[in-house]
Short mmCIF file of C-alpha atoms in Angstrom, two decimals:
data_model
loop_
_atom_site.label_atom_id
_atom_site.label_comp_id
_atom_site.label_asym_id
_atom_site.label_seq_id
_atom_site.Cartn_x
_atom_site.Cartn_y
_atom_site.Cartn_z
CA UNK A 1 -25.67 -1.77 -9.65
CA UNK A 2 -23.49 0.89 -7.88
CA UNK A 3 -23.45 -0.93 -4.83
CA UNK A 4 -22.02 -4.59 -6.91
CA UNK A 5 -19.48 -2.16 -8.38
CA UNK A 6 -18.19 -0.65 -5.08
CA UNK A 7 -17.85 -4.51 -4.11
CA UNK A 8 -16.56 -5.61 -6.77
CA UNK A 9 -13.62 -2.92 -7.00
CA UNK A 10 -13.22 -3.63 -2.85
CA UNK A 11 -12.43 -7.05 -3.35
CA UNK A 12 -10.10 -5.86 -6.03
CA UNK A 13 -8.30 -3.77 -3.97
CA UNK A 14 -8.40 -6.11 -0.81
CA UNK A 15 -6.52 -8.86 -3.75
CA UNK A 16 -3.72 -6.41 -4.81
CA UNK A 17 -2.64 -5.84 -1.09
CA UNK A 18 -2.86 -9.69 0.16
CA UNK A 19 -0.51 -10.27 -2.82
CA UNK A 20 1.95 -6.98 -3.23
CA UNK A 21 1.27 -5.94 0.66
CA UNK A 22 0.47 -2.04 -0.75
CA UNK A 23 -1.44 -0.60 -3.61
CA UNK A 24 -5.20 -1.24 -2.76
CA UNK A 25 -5.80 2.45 -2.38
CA UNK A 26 -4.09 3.22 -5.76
CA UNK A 27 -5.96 0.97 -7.42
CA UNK A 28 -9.78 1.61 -5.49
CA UNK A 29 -9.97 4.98 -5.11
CA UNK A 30 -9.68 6.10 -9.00
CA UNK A 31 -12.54 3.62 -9.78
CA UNK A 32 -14.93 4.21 -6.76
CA UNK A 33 -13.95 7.69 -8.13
CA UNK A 34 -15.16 7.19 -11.68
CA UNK A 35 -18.04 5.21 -10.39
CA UNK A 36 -19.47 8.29 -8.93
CA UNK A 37 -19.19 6.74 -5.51
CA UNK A 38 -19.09 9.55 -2.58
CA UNK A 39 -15.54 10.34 -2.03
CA UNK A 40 -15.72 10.58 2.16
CA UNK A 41 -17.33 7.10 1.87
CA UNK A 42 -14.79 5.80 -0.29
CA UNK A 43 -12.03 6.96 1.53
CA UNK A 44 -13.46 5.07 5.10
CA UNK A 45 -14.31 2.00 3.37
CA UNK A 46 -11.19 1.38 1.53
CA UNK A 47 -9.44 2.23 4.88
CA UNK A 48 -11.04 -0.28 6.96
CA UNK A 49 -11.11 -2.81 4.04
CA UNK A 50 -7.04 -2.16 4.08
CA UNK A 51 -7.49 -2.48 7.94
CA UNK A 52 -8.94 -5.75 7.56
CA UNK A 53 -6.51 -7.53 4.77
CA UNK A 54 -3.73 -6.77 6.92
CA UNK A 55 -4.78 -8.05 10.27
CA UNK A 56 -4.93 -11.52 8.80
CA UNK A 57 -1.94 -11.21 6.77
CA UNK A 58 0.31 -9.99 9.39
CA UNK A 59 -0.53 -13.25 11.34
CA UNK A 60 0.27 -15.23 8.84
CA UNK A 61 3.51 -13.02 7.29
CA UNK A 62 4.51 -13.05 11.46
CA UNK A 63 7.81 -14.98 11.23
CA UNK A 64 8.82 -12.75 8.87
CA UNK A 65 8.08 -9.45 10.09
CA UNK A 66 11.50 -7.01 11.07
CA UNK A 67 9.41 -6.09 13.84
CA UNK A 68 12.29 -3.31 15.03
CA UNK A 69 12.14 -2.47 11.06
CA UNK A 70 8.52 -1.90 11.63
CA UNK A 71 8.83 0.44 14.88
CA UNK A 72 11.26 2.28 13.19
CA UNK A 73 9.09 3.24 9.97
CA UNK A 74 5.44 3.43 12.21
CA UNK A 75 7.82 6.03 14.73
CA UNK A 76 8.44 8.08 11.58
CA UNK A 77 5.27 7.80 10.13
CA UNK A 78 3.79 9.16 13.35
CA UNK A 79 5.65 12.34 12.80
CA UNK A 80 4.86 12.30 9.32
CA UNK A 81 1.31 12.53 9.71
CA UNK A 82 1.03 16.31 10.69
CA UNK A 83 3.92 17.05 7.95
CA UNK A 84 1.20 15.56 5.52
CA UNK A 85 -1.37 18.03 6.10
CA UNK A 86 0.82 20.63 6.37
CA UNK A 87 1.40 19.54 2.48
CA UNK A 88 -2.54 19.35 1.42
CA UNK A 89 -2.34 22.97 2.38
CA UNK A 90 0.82 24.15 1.10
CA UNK A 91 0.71 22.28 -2.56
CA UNK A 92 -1.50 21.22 -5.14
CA UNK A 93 -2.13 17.52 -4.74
CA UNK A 94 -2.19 17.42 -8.16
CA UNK A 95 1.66 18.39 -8.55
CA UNK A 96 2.20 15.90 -5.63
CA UNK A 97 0.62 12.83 -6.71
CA UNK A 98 1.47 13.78 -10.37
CA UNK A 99 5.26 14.16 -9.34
CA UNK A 100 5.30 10.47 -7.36
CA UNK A 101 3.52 9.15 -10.16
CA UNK A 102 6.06 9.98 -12.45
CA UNK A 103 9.27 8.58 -10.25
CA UNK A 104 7.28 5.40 -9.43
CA UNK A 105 6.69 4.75 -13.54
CA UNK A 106 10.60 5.71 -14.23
CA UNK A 107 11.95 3.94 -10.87
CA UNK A 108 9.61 0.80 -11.40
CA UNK A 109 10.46 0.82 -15.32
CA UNK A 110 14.62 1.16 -14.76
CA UNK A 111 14.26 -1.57 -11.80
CA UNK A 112 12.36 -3.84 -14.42
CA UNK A 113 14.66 -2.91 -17.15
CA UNK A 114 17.64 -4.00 -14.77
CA UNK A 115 16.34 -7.53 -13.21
CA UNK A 116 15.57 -8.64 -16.81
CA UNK A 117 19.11 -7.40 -18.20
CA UNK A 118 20.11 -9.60 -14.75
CA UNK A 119 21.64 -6.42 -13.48
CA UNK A 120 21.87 -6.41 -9.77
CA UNK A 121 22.89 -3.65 -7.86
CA UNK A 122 24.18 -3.32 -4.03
CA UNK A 123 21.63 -2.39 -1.66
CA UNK A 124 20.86 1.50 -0.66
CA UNK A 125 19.96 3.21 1.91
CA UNK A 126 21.01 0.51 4.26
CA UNK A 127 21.51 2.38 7.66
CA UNK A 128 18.42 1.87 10.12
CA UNK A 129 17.61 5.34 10.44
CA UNK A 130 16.38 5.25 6.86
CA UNK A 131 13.63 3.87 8.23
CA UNK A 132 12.26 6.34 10.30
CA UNK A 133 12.94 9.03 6.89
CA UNK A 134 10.88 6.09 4.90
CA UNK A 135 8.63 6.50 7.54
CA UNK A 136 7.97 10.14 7.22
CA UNK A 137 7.25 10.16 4.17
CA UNK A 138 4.67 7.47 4.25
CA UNK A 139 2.91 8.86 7.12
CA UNK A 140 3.02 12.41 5.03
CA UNK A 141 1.55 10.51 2.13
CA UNK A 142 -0.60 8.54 3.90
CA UNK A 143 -2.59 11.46 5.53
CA UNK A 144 -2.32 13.67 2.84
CA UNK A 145 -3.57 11.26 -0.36
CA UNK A 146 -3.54 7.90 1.64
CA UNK A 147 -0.90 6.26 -0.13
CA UNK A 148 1.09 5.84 2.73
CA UNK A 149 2.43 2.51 0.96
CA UNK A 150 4.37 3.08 -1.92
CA UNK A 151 7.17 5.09 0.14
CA UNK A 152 7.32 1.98 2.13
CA UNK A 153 7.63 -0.45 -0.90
CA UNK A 154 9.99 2.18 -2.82
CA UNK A 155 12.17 1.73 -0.04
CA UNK A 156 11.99 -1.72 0.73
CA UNK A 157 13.26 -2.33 -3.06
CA UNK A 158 16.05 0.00 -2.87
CA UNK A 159 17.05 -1.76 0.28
CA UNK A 160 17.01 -5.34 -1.59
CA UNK A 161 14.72 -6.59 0.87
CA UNK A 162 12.83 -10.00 -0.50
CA UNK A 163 9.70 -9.63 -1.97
CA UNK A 164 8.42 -12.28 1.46
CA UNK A 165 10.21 -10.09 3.54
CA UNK A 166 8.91 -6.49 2.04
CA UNK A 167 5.41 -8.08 2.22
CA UNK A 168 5.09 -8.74 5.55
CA UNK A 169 6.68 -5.63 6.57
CA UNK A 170 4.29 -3.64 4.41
CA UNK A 171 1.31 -5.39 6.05
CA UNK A 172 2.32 -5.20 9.53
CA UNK A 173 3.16 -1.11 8.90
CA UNK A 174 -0.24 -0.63 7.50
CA UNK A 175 -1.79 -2.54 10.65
CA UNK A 176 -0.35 -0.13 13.30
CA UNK A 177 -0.82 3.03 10.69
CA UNK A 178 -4.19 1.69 9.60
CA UNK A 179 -5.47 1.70 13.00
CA UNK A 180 -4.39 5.65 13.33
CA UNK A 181 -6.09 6.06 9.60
CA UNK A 182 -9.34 4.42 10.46
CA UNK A 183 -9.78 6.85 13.83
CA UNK A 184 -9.06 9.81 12.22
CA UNK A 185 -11.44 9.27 9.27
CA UNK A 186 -14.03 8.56 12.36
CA UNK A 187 -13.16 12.19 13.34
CA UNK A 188 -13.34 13.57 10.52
CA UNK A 189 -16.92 12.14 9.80
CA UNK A 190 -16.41 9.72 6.72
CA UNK A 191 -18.14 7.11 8.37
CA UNK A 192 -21.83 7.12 8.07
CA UNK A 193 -24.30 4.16 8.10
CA UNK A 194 -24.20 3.70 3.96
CA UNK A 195 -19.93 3.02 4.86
CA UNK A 196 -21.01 0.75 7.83
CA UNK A 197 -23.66 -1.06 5.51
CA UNK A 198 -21.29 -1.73 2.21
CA UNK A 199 -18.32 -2.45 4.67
CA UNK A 200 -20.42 -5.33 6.32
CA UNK A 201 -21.64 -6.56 2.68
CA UNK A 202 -17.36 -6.70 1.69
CA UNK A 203 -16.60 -8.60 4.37
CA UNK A 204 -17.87 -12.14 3.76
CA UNK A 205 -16.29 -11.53 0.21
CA UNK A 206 -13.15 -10.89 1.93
CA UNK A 207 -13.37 -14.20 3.14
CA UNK A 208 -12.37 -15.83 -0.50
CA UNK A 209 -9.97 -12.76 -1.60
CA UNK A 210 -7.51 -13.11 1.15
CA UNK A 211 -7.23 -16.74 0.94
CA UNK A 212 -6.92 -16.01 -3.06
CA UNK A 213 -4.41 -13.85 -3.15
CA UNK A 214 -2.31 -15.56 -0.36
CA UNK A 215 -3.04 -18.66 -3.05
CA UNK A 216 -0.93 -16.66 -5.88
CA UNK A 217 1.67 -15.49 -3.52
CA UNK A 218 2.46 -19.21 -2.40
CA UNK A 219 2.85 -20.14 -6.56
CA UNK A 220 4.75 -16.92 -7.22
CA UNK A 221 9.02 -16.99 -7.48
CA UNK A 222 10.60 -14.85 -5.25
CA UNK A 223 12.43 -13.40 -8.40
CA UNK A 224 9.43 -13.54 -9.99
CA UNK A 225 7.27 -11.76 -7.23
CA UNK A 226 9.94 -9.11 -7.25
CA UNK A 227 9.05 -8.49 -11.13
CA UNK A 228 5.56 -8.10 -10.42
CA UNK A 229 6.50 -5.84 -7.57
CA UNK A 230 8.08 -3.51 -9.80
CA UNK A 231 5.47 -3.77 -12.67
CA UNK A 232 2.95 -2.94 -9.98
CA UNK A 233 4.61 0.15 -9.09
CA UNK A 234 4.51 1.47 -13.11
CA UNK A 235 0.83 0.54 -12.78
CA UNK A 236 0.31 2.88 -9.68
CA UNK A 237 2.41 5.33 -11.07
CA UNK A 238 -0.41 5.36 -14.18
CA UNK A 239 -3.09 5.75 -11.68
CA UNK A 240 -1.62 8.50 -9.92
CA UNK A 241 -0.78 10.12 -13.14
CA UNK A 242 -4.41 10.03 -13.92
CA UNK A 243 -5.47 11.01 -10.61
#
């Protein structure tokens, strides 16, 4: 039954990043967590399954990628990386994940509040070498408490980008940094045959949840999409605050 479970809440993750391009993480490793699942073994699989959602998606997301956008934030998320566990060892990851938690629930509830008032501001942070700060900080998040995505989508929404546009950008960051995530959780020995085993029974279930999520991205409103973009970010906020 643990084994359905771990499935079940892969898929689930695998669904919320085909259709916000971030979040499966946020949303897999408090259950798998709460399941009682080993954390090393959650922590590979949901990696690779992340791995694996955005190979496909960045093929099909292609002709919208910013693909000098994308160097910029994998170049800073490359020097983010050691910053990260420089952090684990510096701070509690409780105050850190508690603390981002917090600003997404506020920024995602104000951004909410605003697009249903019909409040639009100007874009921020609009200089390109943003992106290689937006960059740090994922990469510092991403190898400290692997959520190397939000930053990414935080700043993708202050910059106004469309929801299309933010999506395929997440996806194709996350296949370059995944690549660097899966390796090192290879060195660091989270894989072990149970993580090869339950990673080869989620992907022919992968094979329905990509196309299914891709299904309710093609139905959603770009002005819509951006609305569930920001209610997704209160959600992970919740999840981190519970972390």
């Amino acid at each position: 039954m643990i084994i359905l479970g771990v499935l079940l809440i892969a898929w689930l993750g695998a669904l919320v990043r085909t259709v916000f391009g971030f979040g499966e993480a946020l949303v897999s490793m408090p259950l798998l967590a709460l399941l009682g699942y080993d954390l090393k073994t959650s922590t590979a699989l949901i990696g690779a399954v992340g791995l694996l959602v955005a190979l496909p998606a960045t093929i099909r997301e292609w002709h919208r990628i910013d693909f000098r956008a994308v160097r910029r934030l994998v170049t800073g998320s490359l020097i983010g990386v050691p910053l990260g566990i420089l952090l684990v060892k510096t701070l509690p990851a409780s105050v850190v994940l508690h603390g981002l938690g917090l600003f997404l629930i506020v920024y995602g509830g104000y951004s909410l509040w605003r697009s249903h008032s019909g409040r639009i501001g100007k874009p921020r942070l609009v200089a390109k070498g943003y992106d290689y700060l937006a960059g740090m900080v994922s990469g510092a998040l991403g190898s400290a408490y692997n959520s190397h995505g939000v930053p990414v989508a935080v700043y993708g929404m202050l910059k106004q980008w469309p929801a299309a546009h933010l999506r395929a950008i997440l996806q194709a960051h996350f296949l370059c940094v995944g690549v660097l995530v899966v390796i090192s959780h290879v060195a660091a020995g989270f894989w072990s045959l149970e993580a090869v085993k339950v990673l080869l029974m989620v992907i022919p279930g992968l094979v329905l949840t990509v196309p299914l999520g891709n299904w309710i991205v093609d139905r959603m409103a770009p002005a819509r999409a951006i609305k569930f973009v920001y209610g997704a970010l209160i959600i992970f906020g919740l999840l981190l605050m519970l972390k």
